PDB file of C-alpha atoms in Angstrom:
ATOM      1  CA  UNK A 164     -22.889 -72.831 189.488  1.00 50.00           C
ATOM      2  CA  UNK A 165     -21.869 -70.710 186.867  1.00 53.00           C
ATOM      3  CA  UNK A 166     -19.991 -72.477 183.902  1.00 57.00           C
ATOM      4  CA  UNK A 167     -18.182 -69.635 182.376  1.00 58.00           C
ATOM      5  CA  UNK A 168     -16.939 -67.296 185.428  1.00 58.00           C
ATOM      6  CA  UNK A 169     -16.808 -63.650 184.917  1.00 58.00           C
ATOM      7  CA  UNK A 170     -13.646 -61.632 185.185  1.00 61.00           C
ATOM      8  CA  UNK A 171     -13.621 -58.839 187.600  1.00 65.00           C
ATOM      9  CA  UNK A 172     -14.718 -56.354 184.684  1.00 66.00           C
ATOM     10  CA  UNK A 173     -17.922 -58.252 183.994  1.00 68.00           C
ATOM     11  CA  UNK A 174     -16.638 -59.889 180.756  1.00 76.00           C
ATOM     12  CA  UNK A 175     -17.010 -63.629 180.293  1.00 82.00           C
ATOM     13  CA  UNK A 176     -14.142 -66.465 179.984  1.00 86.00           C
ATOM     14  CA  UNK A 177     -14.817 -68.851 177.013  1.00 86.00           C
ATOM     15  CA  UNK A 178     -15.384 -72.417 178.142  1.00 91.00           C
ATOM     16  CA  UNK A 179     -12.600 -74.867 177.202  1.00 91.00           C
ATOM     17  CA  UNK A 180     -15.151 -76.309 174.940  1.00 92.00           C
ATOM     18  CA  UNK A 181     -15.604 -73.132 172.724  1.00 92.00           C
ATOM     19  CA  UNK A 182     -11.655 -72.929 172.565  1.00 91.00           C
ATOM     20  CA  UNK A 183     -11.249 -76.624 171.349  1.00 92.00           C
ATOM     21  CA  UNK A 184     -13.912 -76.012 168.789  1.00 93.00           C
ATOM     22  CA  UNK A 185     -12.506 -72.903 167.502  1.00 91.00           C
ATOM     23  CA  UNK A 186      -9.127 -74.583 167.229  1.00 91.00           C
ATOM     24  CA  UNK A 187     -10.499 -77.612 165.736  1.00 91.00           C
ATOM     25  CA  UNK A 188     -12.232 -75.465 163.155  1.00 92.00           C
ATOM     26  CA  UNK A 189      -8.947 -73.688 162.233  1.00 90.00           C
ATOM     27  CA  UNK A 190      -7.132 -76.858 161.928  1.00 90.00           C
ATOM     28  CA  UNK A 191      -9.434 -78.167 159.447  1.00 88.00           C
ATOM     29  CA  UNK A 192      -9.789 -74.837 157.339  1.00 86.00           C
ATOM     30  CA  UNK A 193      -5.998 -74.613 157.297  1.00 87.00           C
ATOM     31  CA  UNK A 194      -5.624 -78.339 156.304  1.00 84.00           C
ATOM     32  CA  UNK A 195      -8.154 -78.099 153.630  1.00 85.00           C
ATOM     33  CA  UNK A 196      -6.695 -74.846 152.134  1.00 81.00           C
ATOM     34  CA  UNK A 197      -2.931 -76.660 152.171  1.00 79.00           C
ATOM     35  CA  UNK A 198      -4.423 -79.770 150.296  1.00 79.00           C
ATOM     36  CA  UNK A 199      -6.150 -77.532 147.606  1.00 76.00           C
ATOM     37  CA  UNK A 200      -3.399 -74.898 147.291  1.00 73.00           C
ATOM     38  CA  UNK A 201      -1.471 -77.330 144.644  1.00 71.00           C
ATOM     39  CA  UNK A 202      -4.480 -77.458 142.585  1.00 68.00           C
ATOM     40  CA  UNK A 203      -5.371 -73.726 142.745  1.00 68.00           C
ATOM     41  CA  UNK A 204      -1.864 -72.437 142.227  1.00 65.00           C
ATOM     42  CA  UNK A 205      -1.151 -74.219 138.978  1.00 60.00           C
ATOM     43  CA  UNK A 206       0.117 -71.902 136.160  1.00 54.00           C
ATOM     44  CA  UNK A 207      -2.368 -71.932 133.548  1.00 50.00           C
ATOM     45  CA  UNK A 208       0.347 -71.494 130.886  1.00 48.00           C
ATOM     46  CA  UNK A 209       1.923 -74.835 132.132  1.00 47.00           C
ATOM     47  CA  UNK A 210      -1.417 -76.806 131.988  1.00 46.00           C
ATOM     48  CA  UNK A 211      -2.286 -79.020 128.877  1.00 45.00           C
ATOM     49  CA  UNK A 212      -4.663 -77.509 126.405  1.00 47.00           C
ATOM     50  CA  UNK A 213      -7.440 -79.849 124.945  1.00 46.00           C
ATOM     51  CA  UNK A 214      -6.835 -80.912 121.359  1.00 45.00           C
ATOM     52  CA  UNK A 215      -8.369 -78.225 119.038  1.00 46.00           C
ATOM     53  CA  UNK A 216     -11.529 -79.137 117.267  1.00 43.00           C
ATOM     54  CA  UNK A 217     -11.597 -79.392 113.452  1.00 43.00           C
ATOM     55  CA  UNK A 218     -12.178 -75.862 112.058  1.00 44.00           C
ATOM     56  CA  UNK A 219     -15.419 -74.646 110.438  1.00 44.00           C
ATOM     57  CA  UNK A 220     -14.635 -76.074 107.065  1.00 43.00           C
ATOM     58  CA  UNK A 221     -14.120 -79.466 107.890  1.00 43.00           C
ATOM     59  CA  UNK A 222     -16.698 -82.098 106.968  1.00 44.00           C
ATOM     60  CA  UNK A 223     -18.367 -84.682 109.208  1.00 44.00           C
ATOM     61  CA  UNK A 224     -16.035 -87.248 107.844  1.00 49.00           C
ATOM     62  CA  UNK A 225     -12.742 -85.185 108.358  1.00 53.00           C
ATOM     63  CA  UNK A 226     -10.086 -85.564 110.851  1.00 59.00           C
ATOM     64  CA  UNK A 227      -7.775 -83.128 112.214  1.00 65.00           C
ATOM     65  CA  UNK A 228      -4.384 -84.403 113.692  1.00 65.00           C
ATOM     66  CA  UNK A 229      -3.704 -82.399 116.939  1.00 75.00           C
ATOM     67  CA  UNK A 230      -0.260 -84.146 117.737  1.00 80.00           C
ATOM     68  CA  UNK A 231       1.895 -86.497 116.007  1.00 87.00           C
ATOM     69  CA  UNK A 232       5.577 -87.646 116.784  1.00 88.00           C
ATOM     70  CA  UNK A 233       8.139 -90.456 115.909  1.00 92.00           C
ATOM     71  CA  UNK A 234      11.389 -90.578 117.699  1.00 92.00           C
ATOM     72  CA  UNK A 235      14.206 -92.628 119.399  1.00 92.00           C
ATOM     73  CA  UNK A 236      14.103 -92.325 123.235  1.00 91.00           C
ATOM     74  CA  UNK A 237      16.601 -93.973 125.236  1.00 89.00           C
ATOM     75  CA  UNK A 238      17.043 -96.658 122.558  1.00 90.00           C
ATOM     76  CA  UNK A 239      13.388 -97.241 122.189  1.00 91.00           C
ATOM     77  CA  UNK A 240      11.280 -96.336 119.218  1.00 92.00           C
ATOM     78  CA  UNK A 241       8.052 -94.341 120.213  1.00 92.00           C
ATOM     79  CA  UNK A 242       5.280 -93.319 117.890  1.00 91.00           C
ATOM     80  CA  UNK A 243       2.099 -91.513 118.674  1.00 89.00           C
ATOM     81  CA  UNK A 244      -0.677 -89.634 117.103  1.00 87.00           C
ATOM     82  CA  UNK A 245      -3.987 -87.771 118.688  1.00 81.00           C
ATOM     83  CA  UNK A 246      -6.531 -87.311 115.950  1.00 81.00           C
ATOM     84  CA  UNK A 247      -9.743 -85.444 116.583  1.00 72.00           C
ATOM     85  CA  UNK A 248     -12.809 -87.228 115.070  1.00 66.00           C
ATOM     86  CA  UNK A 249     -15.881 -85.417 115.000  1.00 64.00           C
ATOM     87  CA  UNK A 250     -18.485 -87.228 116.753  1.00 56.00           C
ATOM     88  CA  UNK A 251     -21.623 -88.311 115.182  1.00 56.00           C
ATOM     89  CA  UNK A 252     -24.426 -86.603 117.028  1.00 48.00           C
ATOM     90  CA  UNK A 253     -24.929 -82.800 117.574  1.00 51.00           C
ATOM     91  CA  UNK A 254     -23.546 -81.312 120.805  1.00 49.00           C
ATOM     92  CA  UNK A 255     -26.378 -78.901 121.418  1.00 51.00           C
ATOM     93  CA  UNK A 256     -29.309 -77.220 119.587  1.00 50.00           C
ATOM     94  CA  UNK A 257     -27.297 -75.218 117.436  1.00 51.00           C
ATOM     95  CA  UNK A 258     -26.182 -78.289 115.569  1.00 49.00           C
ATOM     96  CA  UNK A 259     -22.176 -78.018 116.525  1.00 50.00           C
ATOM     97  CA  UNK A 260     -20.447 -81.304 116.495  1.00 52.00           C
ATOM     98  CA  UNK A 261     -18.331 -82.279 119.433  1.00 54.00           C
ATOM     99  CA  UNK A 262     -14.848 -83.560 119.038  1.00 62.00           C
ATOM    100  CA  UNK A 263     -13.737 -86.682 120.168  1.00 62.00           C
ATOM    101  CA  UNK A 264      -9.743 -87.324 120.226  1.00 70.00           C
ATOM    102  CA  UNK A 265      -8.431 -90.744 119.202  1.00 82.00           C
ATOM    103  CA  UNK A 266      -4.782 -91.432 120.583  1.00 85.00           C
ATOM    104  CA  UNK A 267      -2.324 -94.074 119.909  1.00 87.00           C
ATOM    105  CA  UNK A 268       0.977 -94.690 121.073  1.00 89.00           C
ATOM    106  CA  UNK A 269       3.427 -97.405 120.362  1.00 91.00           C
ATOM    107  CA  UNK A 270       6.557 -98.159 121.967  1.00 90.00           C
ATOM    108  CA  UNK A 271       8.743-100.528 119.872  1.00 90.00           C
ATOM    109  CA  UNK A 272       5.799-101.476 117.754  1.00 89.00           C
ATOM    110  CA  UNK A 273       3.674-102.518 120.602  1.00 90.00           C
ATOM    111  CA  UNK A 274       0.485-100.398 121.660  1.00 90.00           C
ATOM    112  CA  UNK A 275       0.512 -98.647 124.844  1.00 89.00           C
ATOM    113  CA  UNK A 276      -2.915 -97.973 126.438  1.00 88.00           C
ATOM    114  CA  UNK A 277      -3.495 -94.338 127.092  1.00 89.00           C
ATOM    115  CA  UNK A 278      -6.575 -92.303 128.402  1.00 87.00           C
ATOM    116  CA  UNK A 279      -7.308 -88.663 128.144  1.00 86.00           C
ATOM    117  CA  UNK A 280      -8.383 -86.964 131.245  1.00 86.00           C
ATOM    118  CA  UNK A 281     -11.010 -84.178 131.555  1.00 85.00           C
ATOM    119  CA  UNK A 282      -8.428 -81.647 131.952  1.00 87.00           C
ATOM    120  CA  UNK A 283      -6.903 -82.457 128.625  1.00 83.00           C
ATOM    121  CA  UNK A 284      -3.893 -84.297 129.946  1.00 87.00           C
ATOM    122  CA  UNK A 285      -3.052 -87.856 129.318  1.00 87.00           C
ATOM    123  CA  UNK A 286      -2.118 -90.940 131.450  1.00 88.00           C
ATOM    124  CA  UNK A 287      -0.881 -94.499 130.538  1.00 88.00           C
ATOM    125  CA  UNK A 288      -1.538 -97.936 131.923  1.00 86.00           C
ATOM    126  CA  UNK A 289       2.383 -97.918 132.876  1.00 87.00           C
ATOM    127  CA  UNK A 290       2.329 -94.641 134.528  1.00 79.00           C
ATOM    128  CA  UNK A 291      -1.014 -94.344 135.784  1.00 78.00           C
ATOM    129  CA  UNK A 292      -0.568 -92.224 139.000  1.00 83.00           C
ATOM    130  CA  UNK A 293       0.640 -89.280 136.981  1.00 88.00           C
ATOM    131  CA  UNK A 294      -0.815 -87.358 134.019  1.00 88.00           C
ATOM    132  CA  UNK A 295       1.146 -85.491 131.450  1.00 90.00           C
ATOM    133  CA  UNK A 296       0.254 -82.377 129.098  1.00 90.00           C
ATOM    134  CA  UNK A 297       1.011 -84.285 125.754  1.00 88.00           C
ATOM    135  CA  UNK A 298       1.515 -87.601 124.433  1.00 88.00           C
ATOM    136  CA  UNK A 299       5.072 -87.496 123.634  1.00 91.00           C
ATOM    137  CA  UNK A 300       5.580 -86.898 127.453  1.00 92.00           C
ATOM    138  CA  UNK A 301       3.413 -89.832 128.355  1.00 90.00           C
ATOM    139  CA  UNK A 302       5.195 -92.134 126.042  1.00 90.00           C
ATOM    140  CA  UNK A 303       8.706 -90.816 127.532  1.00 92.00           C
ATOM    141  CA  UNK A 304       7.458 -91.398 130.921  1.00 91.00           C
ATOM    142  CA  UNK A 305       6.430 -94.827 130.037  1.00 90.00           C
ATOM    143  CA  UNK A 306       9.807 -95.758 128.709  1.00 91.00           C
ATOM    144  CA  UNK A 307      11.415 -94.312 131.675  1.00 91.00           C
ATOM    145  CA  UNK A 308       9.139 -96.597 133.881  1.00 90.00           C
ATOM    146  CA  UNK A 309       9.836 -99.500 131.596  1.00 89.00           C
ATOM    147  CA  UNK A 310      13.477 -99.470 131.587  1.00 87.00           C
ATOM    148  CA  UNK A 311      14.649-102.633 129.697  1.00 87.00           C
ATOM    149  CA  UNK A 312      11.235-104.370 129.868  1.00 86.00           C
ATOM    150  CA  UNK A 313       8.960-104.598 127.004  1.00 86.00           C
ATOM    151  CA  UNK A 314       5.199-103.892 126.850  1.00 82.00           C
ATOM    152  CA  UNK A 315       3.271-107.018 127.068  1.00 80.00           C
ATOM    153  CA  UNK A 316       1.448-107.808 123.681  1.00 76.00           C
ATOM    154  CA  UNK A 317      -2.368-106.635 123.817  1.00 72.00           C
ATOM    155  CA  UNK A 318      -4.635-109.219 125.448  1.00 69.00           C
ATOM    156  CA  UNK A 319      -7.130-111.090 122.863  1.00 65.00           C
ATOM    157  CA  UNK A 320     -10.537-110.161 123.515  1.00 59.00           C
ATOM    158  CA  UNK A 321     -12.943-112.957 123.868  1.00 54.00           C
ATOM    159  CA  UNK A 322     -16.792-112.448 123.472  1.00 51.00           C
TER     160      UNK A 322
END
């Protein structure tokens, strides 16, 4: 018994297994492409840039403010700064100093914990499912999410 019968011209008909394998492969490739497309289709101009490192004239103890704001937004006072602090150890053999950004946001005087992602964007404890290109946008999104609620006071650290 021949598993793939031949057509009258001598060509072989693909088996059901071969057709299903090809269809499955095409579906996986299409699904992967669809999932990755939003990541690859980003406009480079719209993505956030990391905070600039201090210039060549900056000493090891100097700080450069990358972003600073203070405003009233929806009846809430928001303040924030991103300061680039040179790290203590050289980053490579040439002796270059790696810059480490220090961020702070306060909403009505209470601190909002903010984390910087590897791509230079920020996310907060209040809106931790979305990241924002600037601290100001992060603070505004937190205020939008909080509504009339207040941030909880910072927890005391016990050792």
